[in-house]
């Protein structure tokens, strides 16, 4: 059943939606909701700031050139299907994103750490080396490090974070971070200049993610250059905050959302399925509260010391994960655990299929839209080629017609010149004949006069 067509029929016959029978209402309502969601999907896929105006606001030549340049740069950065150059840039941007993610992850591995003693020895051997200076300031994939490095006892960080203060990152990862930071910064600034309207671009999700991906490094740079006293070991609050600031670098993974359609559609599906997700969370909340309370009263109190302590066990059991850190030991506790697992399977089974159906619907629609745009582009190119062929053929006919007219004019001119020559010859012959007649008459008159004398 096509919802929009049925809606047109109802409007044509003057019927209302409440007049639809219950057996058909669910299909009609679902179809109309799907159409609305797909329209919103297309709007979110190409928001207004990603479709700048094709015409310059001012007729001035300089402004028009600037507008065209901004439009081309925007298409280069945001639309891989626009041209071959934009497709190449999309792959280059993807490579930089992967390099940044690799650097962020590799900086936490011991393989890329340099021991503190090695750094001190290197610093004493070559104090003027720029690489050593950069490496000395680098710590845990951070571009800048405090002048006075705190000891693990001076901080409130976890043990694996405290270990990072006794080692420094490899210079290769530091250079990768700097290059990626410069690339992402330039890309963000160019998008900011080319976007229209800029306010909508700044508040968009993609722009916020891009900003959060580069913001930590610049905050550390400003603290290191202008407020170094805040980074000494006495200010443990700032030192404890720095690892979490560096954690924001993980936002670079979300730059892949626009590059990979499946990831973007998955995020949109989660946002568009808020009703289903809310329903699932309500079911899980009710089940968690119920089964955590029951297991607290029927099982060993040494394992389940409180009802909030049992929340973890209930959630893990209902989602069928089962870490095994907390397990019921009594018979009644095992029965409650079995019922908890069964209820969790039912709750997940009731809600997850709707999310899957929404994802499949959105993904298929995006595939259809992309294929349609590709076909329309091919048809537009073919139509343009046909128009060029028609214009060239019309131009050839016009030139041939002009050439024929010029030939006719030349022939007519030659004919006119020939007629004029013929008329001139005739006039000359007539004039010659008249002259001869006059001479003959004079001779006759002369002869007659002579005879009379």
CSV table of C-alpha atoms in Angstrom, one decimal:
chain,number,residue,atom,x,y,z
A,1,UNK,CA,0.0,0.0,0.0
A,2,UNK,CA,1.4,3.4,-1.1
A,3,UNK,CA,0.6,5.9,1.7
A,4,UNK,CA,0.9,9.1,-0.4
A,5,UNK,CA,-1.4,7.7,-3.2
A,6,UNK,CA,-4.0,6.6,-0.6
A,7,UNK,CA,-3.8,10.0,1.0
A,8,UNK,CA,-4.5,11.7,-2.4
A,9,UNK,CA,-7.5,9.4,-2.9
A,10,UNK,CA,-8.9,10.2,0.5
A,11,UNK,CA,-8.5,13.9,-0.2
A,12,UNK,CA,-10.1,13.6,-3.6
A,13,UNK,CA,-13.1,11.8,-2.3
A,14,UNK,CA,-13.4,14.0,0.8
A,15,UNK,CA,-12.6,11.3,3.3
A,16,UNK,CA,-10.7,11.5,6.5
A,17,UNK,CA,-7.9,9.3,7.8
A,18,UNK,CA,-10.1,8.2,10.7
A,19,UNK,CA,-12.4,6.6,8.1
A,20,UNK,CA,-9.8,4.0,7.3
A,21,UNK,CA,-10.6,0.5,8.6
A,22,UNK,CA,-8.4,-0.8,11.4
A,23,UNK,CA,-7.0,-3.6,9.2
A,24,UNK,CA,-5.6,-1.1,6.8
A,25,UNK,CA,-4.7,1.6,9.3
A,26,UNK,CA,-1.4,0.1,10.4
A,27,UNK,CA,-0.1,-0.3,6.9
A,28,UNK,CA,-1.1,3.3,6.0
A,29,UNK,CA,0.4,4.8,9.1
A,30,UNK,CA,3.6,2.9,8.7
A,31,UNK,CA,3.9,3.9,5.1
A,32,UNK,CA,3.3,7.6,5.9
A,33,UNK,CA,5.9,7.5,8.8
A,34,UNK,CA,8.4,5.9,6.4
A,35,UNK,CA,7.9,8.6,3.8
A,36,UNK,CA,8.4,11.3,6.4
A,37,UNK,CA,11.5,9.6,7.8
A,38,UNK,CA,13.0,9.2,4.3
A,39,UNK,CA,12.4,12.9,3.5
A,40,UNK,CA,14.1,13.9,6.8
A,41,UNK,CA,16.9,11.5,5.9
A,42,UNK,CA,17.5,13.3,2.6
A,43,UNK,CA,17.5,16.6,4.4
A,44,UNK,CA,20.1,15.4,6.9
A,45,UNK,CA,22.1,13.8,4.2
A,46,UNK,CA,22.5,17.2,2.4
A,47,UNK,CA,21.8,20.0,4.8
A,48,UNK,CA,21.5,23.6,3.7
A,49,UNK,CA,25.0,24.5,4.6
A,50,UNK,CA,26.2,21.7,2.3
A,51,UNK,CA,24.3,23.2,-0.6
A,52,UNK,CA,25.6,26.8,-1.1
A,53,UNK,CA,23.8,29.0,-3.5
A,54,UNK,CA,24.9,28.6,-7.1
A,55,UNK,CA,24.6,32.3,-7.9
A,56,UNK,CA,26.6,35.1,-6.5
A,57,UNK,CA,24.8,37.7,-4.5
A,58,UNK,CA,26.6,40.6,-6.2
A,59,UNK,CA,27.0,41.2,-9.9
A,60,UNK,CA,30.6,42.4,-9.2
A,61,UNK,CA,33.2,40.3,-11.1
A,62,UNK,CA,35.5,40.0,-8.1
A,63,UNK,CA,32.6,38.8,-5.8
A,64,UNK,CA,31.4,36.4,-8.4
A,65,UNK,CA,34.9,34.9,-8.8
A,66,UNK,CA,35.2,34.5,-5.0
A,67,UNK,CA,31.8,32.9,-4.8
A,68,UNK,CA,32.6,30.4,-7.6
A,69,UNK,CA,36.0,29.6,-5.9
A,70,UNK,CA,34.2,29.0,-2.6
A,71,UNK,CA,31.7,26.7,-4.3
A,72,UNK,CA,34.4,24.7,-6.0
A,73,UNK,CA,36.4,24.3,-2.8
A,74,UNK,CA,33.2,23.3,-0.9
A,75,UNK,CA,32.4,20.6,-3.5
A,76,UNK,CA,36.0,19.4,-3.4
A,77,UNK,CA,35.9,18.9,0.4
A,78,UNK,CA,32.4,17.5,0.9
A,79,UNK,CA,31.2,15.8,-2.3
A,80,UNK,CA,33.5,12.9,-3.5
A,81,UNK,CA,31.2,12.3,-6.5
A,82,UNK,CA,31.5,15.9,-7.8
A,83,UNK,CA,34.8,15.3,-9.7
A,84,UNK,CA,37.9,13.1,-9.9
A,85,UNK,CA,39.8,15.6,-7.8
A,86,UNK,CA,37.2,15.5,-5.0
A,87,UNK,CA,37.3,11.7,-5.0
A,88,UNK,CA,41.1,11.8,-4.7
A,89,UNK,CA,40.8,14.3,-1.8
A,90,UNK,CA,38.3,12.0,-0.1
A,91,UNK,CA,40.8,9.2,-0.2
A,92,UNK,CA,43.6,11.5,1.1
A,93,UNK,CA,41.4,12.7,3.9
A,94,UNK,CA,40.6,9.1,4.8
A,95,UNK,CA,44.3,8.3,4.9
A,96,UNK,CA,44.9,11.2,7.3
A,97,UNK,CA,42.1,10.0,9.6
A,98,UNK,CA,43.5,6.5,9.7
A,99,UNK,CA,47.0,7.8,10.5
A,100,UNK,CA,45.6,10.0,13.3
A,101,UNK,CA,43.7,7.0,14.8
A,102,UNK,CA,46.8,4.8,14.4
A,103,UNK,CA,48.9,7.4,16.2
A,104,UNK,CA,46.4,7.7,19.0
A,105,UNK,CA,46.2,4.0,19.6
A,106,UNK,CA,49.9,3.2,19.1
A,107,UNK,CA,51.0,5.9,21.6
A,108,UNK,CA,49.6,3.8,24.4
A,109,UNK,CA,51.6,0.7,23.4
A,110,UNK,CA,55.0,0.1,24.9
A,111,UNK,CA,56.5,-0.6,21.5
A,112,UNK,CA,56.4,3.1,20.7
A,113,UNK,CA,57.5,4.3,24.1
A,114,UNK,CA,61.0,5.7,24.8
A,115,UNK,CA,62.3,5.1,28.3
A,116,UNK,CA,63.0,8.2,30.5
A,117,UNK,CA,66.7,7.3,30.9
A,118,UNK,CA,67.2,7.1,27.2
A,119,UNK,CA,65.5,10.5,26.7
A,120,UNK,CA,67.7,12.1,29.4
A,121,UNK,CA,70.9,10.6,27.8
A,122,UNK,CA,69.8,11.8,24.4
A,123,UNK,CA,69.0,15.3,25.7
A,124,UNK,CA,72.5,15.6,27.3
A,125,UNK,CA,74.2,14.4,24.1
A,126,UNK,CA,72.4,16.9,21.8
A,127,UNK,CA,70.8,19.8,23.5
A,128,UNK,CA,70.4,21.7,20.3
A,129,UNK,CA,68.5,19.0,18.4
A,130,UNK,CA,65.0,20.1,17.4
A,131,UNK,CA,63.8,16.6,17.2
A,132,UNK,CA,64.9,15.9,20.8
A,133,UNK,CA,63.2,19.1,22.0
A,134,UNK,CA,60.0,18.1,20.4
A,135,UNK,CA,60.3,14.6,21.8
A,136,UNK,CA,61.0,15.9,25.2
A,137,UNK,CA,57.8,17.8,25.2
A,138,UNK,CA,55.8,14.9,23.9
A,139,UNK,CA,54.1,12.6,26.3
A,140,UNK,CA,51.5,9.9,25.6
A,141,UNK,CA,50.7,11.1,22.1
A,142,UNK,CA,50.4,14.7,23.3
A,143,UNK,CA,52.0,17.5,21.4
A,144,UNK,CA,53.1,19.3,24.5
A,145,UNK,CA,54.1,18.4,28.0
A,146,UNK,CA,54.5,20.3,31.2
A,147,UNK,CA,58.0,21.7,32.0
A,148,UNK,CA,57.9,19.8,35.4
A,149,UNK,CA,56.7,16.3,35.0
A,150,UNK,CA,54.8,15.0,38.0
A,151,UNK,CA,55.5,11.8,39.7
A,152,UNK,CA,52.8,9.1,39.9
A,153,UNK,CA,52.4,9.8,43.6
A,154,UNK,CA,51.5,13.4,42.9
A,155,UNK,CA,48.5,12.5,40.8
A,156,UNK,CA,45.2,10.8,41.2
A,157,UNK,CA,45.4,9.0,37.9
A,158,UNK,CA,44.9,5.2,37.4
A,159,UNK,CA,48.0,3.1,37.3
A,160,UNK,CA,48.1,2.7,33.5
A,161,UNK,CA,47.9,6.5,33.2
A,162,UNK,CA,50.6,7.0,35.8
A,163,UNK,CA,53.0,4.8,33.8
A,164,UNK,CA,52.8,7.2,30.9
A,165,UNK,CA,54.7,9.8,32.9
A,166,UNK,CA,57.8,7.7,33.0
A,167,UNK,CA,58.0,7.3,29.3
A,168,UNK,CA,57.7,9.5,26.2
A,169,UNK,CA,56.2,8.9,22.8
A,170,UNK,CA,58.2,8.0,19.7
A,171,UNK,CA,59.1,11.0,17.5
A,172,UNK,CA,57.6,9.4,14.5
A,173,UNK,CA,54.2,9.4,16.1
A,174,UNK,CA,54.8,13.0,17.2
A,175,UNK,CA,55.4,14.0,13.6
A,176,UNK,CA,52.3,12.1,12.4
A,177,UNK,CA,50.2,14.0,15.0
A,178,UNK,CA,51.6,17.4,13.9
A,179,UNK,CA,51.0,16.7,10.2
A,180,UNK,CA,47.5,15.4,10.8
A,181,UNK,CA,46.7,18.4,13.1
A,182,UNK,CA,47.8,20.9,10.4
A,183,UNK,CA,45.7,19.0,7.8
A,184,UNK,CA,42.6,18.9,9.9
A,185,UNK,CA,43.0,22.5,11.0
A,186,UNK,CA,43.3,23.7,7.4
A,187,UNK,CA,40.4,21.6,6.3
A,188,UNK,CA,38.2,22.9,9.1
A,189,UNK,CA,39.1,26.6,8.4
A,190,UNK,CA,38.4,26.1,4.6
A,191,UNK,CA,35.0,24.6,5.3
A,192,UNK,CA,34.3,27.4,7.7
A,193,UNK,CA,35.1,30.0,5.1
A,194,UNK,CA,33.2,28.2,2.3
A,195,UNK,CA,30.1,27.2,4.3
A,196,UNK,CA,26.9,29.2,3.9
A,197,UNK,CA,25.3,29.9,6.4
A,198,UNK,CA,28.3,29.6,8.7
A,199,UNK,CA,26.3,29.5,11.9
A,200,UNK,CA,24.5,26.4,10.9
A,201,UNK,CA,27.7,24.8,9.9
A,202,UNK,CA,29.4,25.6,13.2
A,203,UNK,CA,26.5,24.0,15.2
A,204,UNK,CA,26.3,20.9,13.0
A,205,UNK,CA,27.4,17.5,14.3
A,206,UNK,CA,30.2,17.0,11.8
A,207,UNK,CA,31.7,20.5,12.5
A,208,UNK,CA,31.6,19.9,16.3
A,209,UNK,CA,33.3,16.5,15.9
A,210,UNK,CA,36.0,18.1,13.7
A,211,UNK,CA,36.6,20.8,16.3
A,212,UNK,CA,36.7,18.4,19.2
A,213,UNK,CA,39.3,16.3,17.3
A,214,UNK,CA,41.8,19.2,17.1
A,215,UNK,CA,40.9,21.2,20.2
A,216,UNK,CA,42.9,19.1,22.8
A,217,UNK,CA,46.2,19.7,21.1
A,218,UNK,CA,45.6,23.5,20.9
A,219,UNK,CA,44.6,23.6,24.5
A,220,UNK,CA,47.8,21.9,25.6
A,221,UNK,CA,49.8,24.2,23.4
A,222,UNK,CA,48.2,27.3,25.0
A,223,UNK,CA,48.7,25.9,28.5
A,224,UNK,CA,52.3,25.1,27.7
A,225,UNK,CA,53.1,28.5,26.2
A,226,UNK,CA,51.1,30.9,28.3
A,227,UNK,CA,50.3,29.1,31.6
A,228,UNK,CA,53.2,26.7,32.3
A,229,UNK,CA,52.7,27.2,36.1
A,230,UNK,CA,49.4,25.3,35.9
A,231,UNK,CA,51.1,22.2,34.6
A,232,UNK,CA,53.6,21.7,37.5
A,233,UNK,CA,53.1,18.9,39.9
A,234,UNK,CA,51.4,21.0,42.6
A,235,UNK,CA,48.4,21.5,40.4
A,236,UNK,CA,47.3,17.9,40.4
A,237,UNK,CA,43.8,18.9,39.2
A,238,UNK,CA,45.1,20.1,35.8
A,239,UNK,CA,47.4,17.1,35.5
A,240,UNK,CA,44.6,14.7,36.2
A,241,UNK,CA,42.5,16.6,33.6
A,242,UNK,CA,45.1,16.3,30.8
A,243,UNK,CA,44.6,12.5,30.0
A,244,UNK,CA,40.9,13.1,29.7
A,245,UNK,CA,41.6,16.0,27.4
A,246,UNK,CA,43.7,13.8,25.2
A,247,UNK,CA,40.9,11.2,25.2
A,248,UNK,CA,39.0,13.7,23.1
A,249,UNK,CA,41.4,12.9,20.3
A,250,UNK,CA,39.3,9.7,19.9
A,251,UNK,CA,36.6,11.8,18.3
A,252,UNK,CA,38.6,11.6,15.1
A,253,UNK,CA,37.2,8.2,14.5
A,254,UNK,CA,33.8,9.9,14.0
A,255,UNK,CA,35.2,11.7,10.9
A,256,UNK,CA,34.7,8.4,9.1
A,257,UNK,CA,30.9,8.7,9.5
A,258,UNK,CA,30.6,10.9,6.4
A,259,UNK,CA,33.1,8.9,4.5
A,260,UNK,CA,31.4,5.5,5.1
A,261,UNK,CA,27.7,5.5,4.3
A,262,UNK,CA,27.0,2.5,6.6
A,263,UNK,CA,28.3,4.3,9.7
A,264,UNK,CA,26.4,7.4,9.0
A,265,UNK,CA,23.1,5.5,8.3
A,266,UNK,CA,23.6,3.6,11.6
A,267,UNK,CA,24.0,6.8,13.5
A,268,UNK,CA,20.9,8.2,11.8
A,269,UNK,CA,19.0,5.0,12.6
A,270,UNK,CA,19.8,5.3,16.3
A,271,UNK,CA,18.7,8.9,16.3
A,272,UNK,CA,15.5,8.3,14.3
A,273,UNK,CA,14.6,5.3,16.4
A,274,UNK,CA,14.5,7.1,19.7
A,275,UNK,CA,11.0,5.8,20.4
A,276,UNK,CA,12.1,2.1,20.1
A,277,UNK,CA,15.3,2.8,22.1
A,278,UNK,CA,13.4,4.5,24.8
A,279,UNK,CA,11.0,1.6,25.0
A,280,UNK,CA,13.9,-0.9,25.3
A,281,UNK,CA,15.6,1.2,28.0
A,282,UNK,CA,12.3,1.3,30.0
A,283,UNK,CA,12.0,-2.5,29.8
A,284,UNK,CA,15.6,-2.9,30.9
A,285,UNK,CA,15.2,-0.5,33.7
A,286,UNK,CA,12.1,-2.2,35.0
A,287,UNK,CA,13.7,-5.6,34.7
A,288,UNK,CA,16.9,-4.5,36.3
A,289,UNK,CA,15.2,-3.0,39.3
A,290,UNK,CA,12.9,-6.0,39.7
A,291,UNK,CA,15.5,-8.8,39.4
A,292,UNK,CA,18.2,-7.0,41.3
A,293,UNK,CA,15.7,-6.6,44.3
A,294,UNK,CA,14.7,-10.3,44.1
A,295,UNK,CA,18.3,-11.6,43.8
A,296,UNK,CA,19.3,-9.5,46.8
A,297,UNK,CA,16.8,-11.2,49.1
A,298,UNK,CA,17.0,-14.8,47.8
A,299,UNK,CA,20.8,-15.2,47.3
A,300,UNK,CA,24.0,-15.0,49.3
A,301,UNK,CA,24.4,-11.5,50.9
A,302,UNK,CA,28.1,-11.8,50.7
A,303,UNK,CA,27.9,-11.8,46.8
A,304,UNK,CA,25.0,-9.4,46.5
A,305,UNK,CA,25.7,-6.9,49.2
A,306,UNK,CA,23.0,-4.4,48.1
A,307,UNK,CA,20.3,-3.8,45.6
A,308,UNK,CA,22.4,-1.2,43.7
A,309,UNK,CA,25.2,-3.8,43.7
A,310,UNK,CA,22.8,-6.2,42.0
A,311,UNK,CA,22.0,-3.8,39.2
A,312,UNK,CA,25.2,-4.8,37.5
A,313,UNK,CA,24.4,-8.5,37.6
A,314,UNK,CA,20.8,-7.9,36.4
A,315,UNK,CA,22.0,-5.8,33.4
A,316,UNK,CA,24.7,-8.2,32.4
A,317,UNK,CA,22.4,-11.2,32.7
A,318,UNK,CA,19.5,-9.6,30.8
A,319,UNK,CA,21.8,-8.6,27.9
A,320,UNK,CA,23.1,-12.2,27.9
A,321,UNK,CA,26.7,-11.1,28.4
A,322,UNK,CA,27.4,-12.9,31.6
A,323,UNK,CA,30.8,-11.9,32.8
A,324,UNK,CA,30.8,-14.3,35.7
A,325,UNK,CA,32.1,-12.0,38.3
A,326,UNK,CA,28.8,-12.3,40.2
A,327,UNK,CA,26.8,-15.5,40.1
A,328,UNK,CA,23.9,-16.8,42.2
A,329,UNK,CA,24.8,-19.8,44.4
A,330,UNK,CA,21.5,-20.8,45.9
A,331,UNK,CA,18.7,-22.7,44.2
A,332,UNK,CA,16.3,-19.8,44.3
A,333,UNK,CA,19.0,-17.5,43.1
A,334,UNK,CA,19.7,-19.7,40.1
A,335,UNK,CA,16.0,-19.8,39.3
A,336,UNK,CA,15.8,-16.0,39.4
A,337,UNK,CA,18.9,-15.8,37.2
A,338,UNK,CA,17.3,-18.1,34.6
A,339,UNK,CA,14.1,-16.0,34.6
A,340,UNK,CA,16.2,-12.9,34.3
A,341,UNK,CA,18.1,-14.2,31.2
A,342,UNK,CA,14.9,-15.3,29.5
A,343,UNK,CA,13.2,-12.0,30.1
A,344,UNK,CA,16.3,-10.2,28.8
A,345,UNK,CA,16.2,-12.3,25.6
A,346,UNK,CA,12.5,-11.4,25.1
A,347,UNK,CA,13.1,-7.7,25.7
A,348,UNK,CA,16.0,-7.5,23.2
A,349,UNK,CA,14.0,-9.7,20.7
A,350,UNK,CA,11.0,-7.3,20.9
A,351,UNK,CA,12.9,-4.1,20.2
A,352,UNK,CA,16.0,-4.9,18.1
A,353,UNK,CA,14.1,-6.0,15.0
A,354,UNK,CA,12.5,-2.6,14.6
A,355,UNK,CA,16.0,-1.0,14.6
A,356,UNK,CA,17.2,-3.5,12.1
A,357,UNK,CA,14.2,-2.8,9.8
A,358,UNK,CA,14.8,0.9,10.1
A,359,UNK,CA,18.4,0.5,9.2
A,360,UNK,CA,17.6,-1.6,6.2
A,361,UNK,CA,15.0,0.8,5.0
A,362,UNK,CA,17.3,3.8,5.3
A,363,UNK,CA,20.2,2.0,3.7
A,364,UNK,CA,18.2,0.8,0.7
A,365,UNK,CA,16.8,4.3,0.3
A,366,UNK,CA,20.3,5.9,0.3
A,367,UNK,CA,21.5,3.3,-2.2
A,368,UNK,CA,18.5,4.2,-4.4
A,369,UNK,CA,19.1,7.9,-4.1
A,370,UNK,CA,22.8,7.6,-4.9
A,371,UNK,CA,22.1,5.4,-7.9
A,372,UNK,CA,19.4,7.8,-9.1
A,373,UNK,CA,21.8,10.7,-8.8
A,374,UNK,CA,24.4,8.8,-10.7
A,375,UNK,CA,21.9,8.0,-13.5
A,376,UNK,CA,20.7,11.6,-13.6
A,377,UNK,CA,24.3,12.8,-13.9
A,378,UNK,CA,24.9,10.4,-16.8
A,379,UNK,CA,21.7,11.4,-18.5
A,380,UNK,CA,22.6,15.1,-18.1
A,381,UNK,CA,26.0,14.5,-19.6
A,382,UNK,CA,24.4,12.6,-22.5
A,383,UNK,CA,21.9,15.3,-23.0
A,384,UNK,CA,24.7,17.9,-23.0
A,385,UNK,CA,26.6,15.9,-25.6
A,386,UNK,CA,23.4,15.7,-27.7
A,387,UNK,CA,22.9,19.4,-27.5
A,388,UNK,CA,26.5,20.0,-28.5
A,389,UNK,CA,26.0,17.7,-31.5
A,390,UNK,CA,22.8,19.5,-32.4
A,391,UNK,CA,24.5,22.9,-32.1
A,392,UNK,CA,27.5,21.8,-34.2
A,393,UNK,CA,25.2,20.4,-36.9
A,394,UNK,CA,23.1,23.6,-36.9
A,395,UNK,CA,26.3,25.6,-37.1
A,396,UNK,CA,27.4,23.5,-40.1
A,397,UNK,CA,24.1,24.0,-41.8
A,398,UNK,CA,24.2,27.7,-41.1
A,399,UNK,CA,27.7,28.0,-42.5
A,400,UNK,CA,26.6,25.9,-45.6
A,401,UNK,CA,23.6,28.2,-46.0
A,402,UNK,CA,25.7,31.3,-45.7
A,403,UNK,CA,28.2,29.9,-48.1
A,404,UNK,CA,25.4,29.1,-50.6
A,405,UNK,CA,24.0,32.6,-50.3
A,406,UNK,CA,27.5,34.1,-50.8
A,407,UNK,CA,27.9,32.0,-53.9
A,408,UNK,CA,24.5,33.1,-55.3
A,409,UNK,CA,25.4,36.7,-54.6
A,410,UNK,CA,28.8,36.3,-56.4
A,411,UNK,CA,27.0,34.7,-59.4
A,412,UNK,CA,24.4,37.4,-59.5
A,413,UNK,CA,27.2,40.0,-59.3
A,414,UNK,CA,29.0,38.3,-62.1
A,415,UNK,CA,25.8,38.2,-64.1
A,416,UNK,CA,25.3,41.9,-63.5
A,417,UNK,CA,28.8,42.7,-64.5
A,418,UNK,CA,28.4,40.6,-67.6
A,419,UNK,CA,25.2,42.4,-68.5
A,420,UNK,CA,26.9,45.8,-68.0
A,421,UNK,CA,29.7,44.8,-70.3
A,422,UNK,CA,27.3,43.5,-72.9
A,423,UNK,CA,25.3,46.8,-72.7
A,424,UNK,CA,28.6,48.7,-73.0
A,425,UNK,CA,29.6,46.8,-76.0
A,426,UNK,CA,26.2,47.3,-77.6
A,427,UNK,CA,26.5,51.1,-76.9
A,428,UNK,CA,29.9,51.1,-78.4
A,429,UNK,CA,28.8,49.3,-81.5
A,430,UNK,CA,25.9,51.6,-81.9
A,431,UNK,CA,28.1,54.7,-81.4
A,432,UNK,CA,30.5,53.3,-84.0
A,433,UNK,CA,27.7,52.7,-86.4
A,434,UNK,CA,26.4,56.2,-85.9
A,435,UNK,CA,29.8,57.7,-86.5
A,436,UNK,CA,30.2,55.8,-89.8
A,437,UNK,CA,26.8,57.0,-91.0
A,438,UNK,CA,27.7,60.6,-90.2
A,439,UNK,CA,31.0,60.2,-92.1
A,440,UNK,CA,29.3,58.7,-95.1
A,441,UNK,CA,26.7,61.6,-95.2
A,442,UNK,CA,29.5,64.1,-95.0
A,443,UNK,CA,31.3,62.5,-97.9
A,444,UNK,CA,28.1,62.4,-100.0
A,445,UNK,CA,27.5,66.1,-99.2
A,446,UNK,CA,31.1,66.9,-100.0
A,447,UNK,CA,30.9,65.0,-103.4
A,448,UNK,CA,27.7,66.8,-104.3
A,449,UNK,CA,29.2,70.3,-103.7
A,450,UNK,CA,32.3,69.5,-105.7
A,451,UNK,CA,30.2,68.5,-108.8
A,452,UNK,CA,28.2,71.7,-108.7
A,453,UNK,CA,31.3,73.8,-108.7
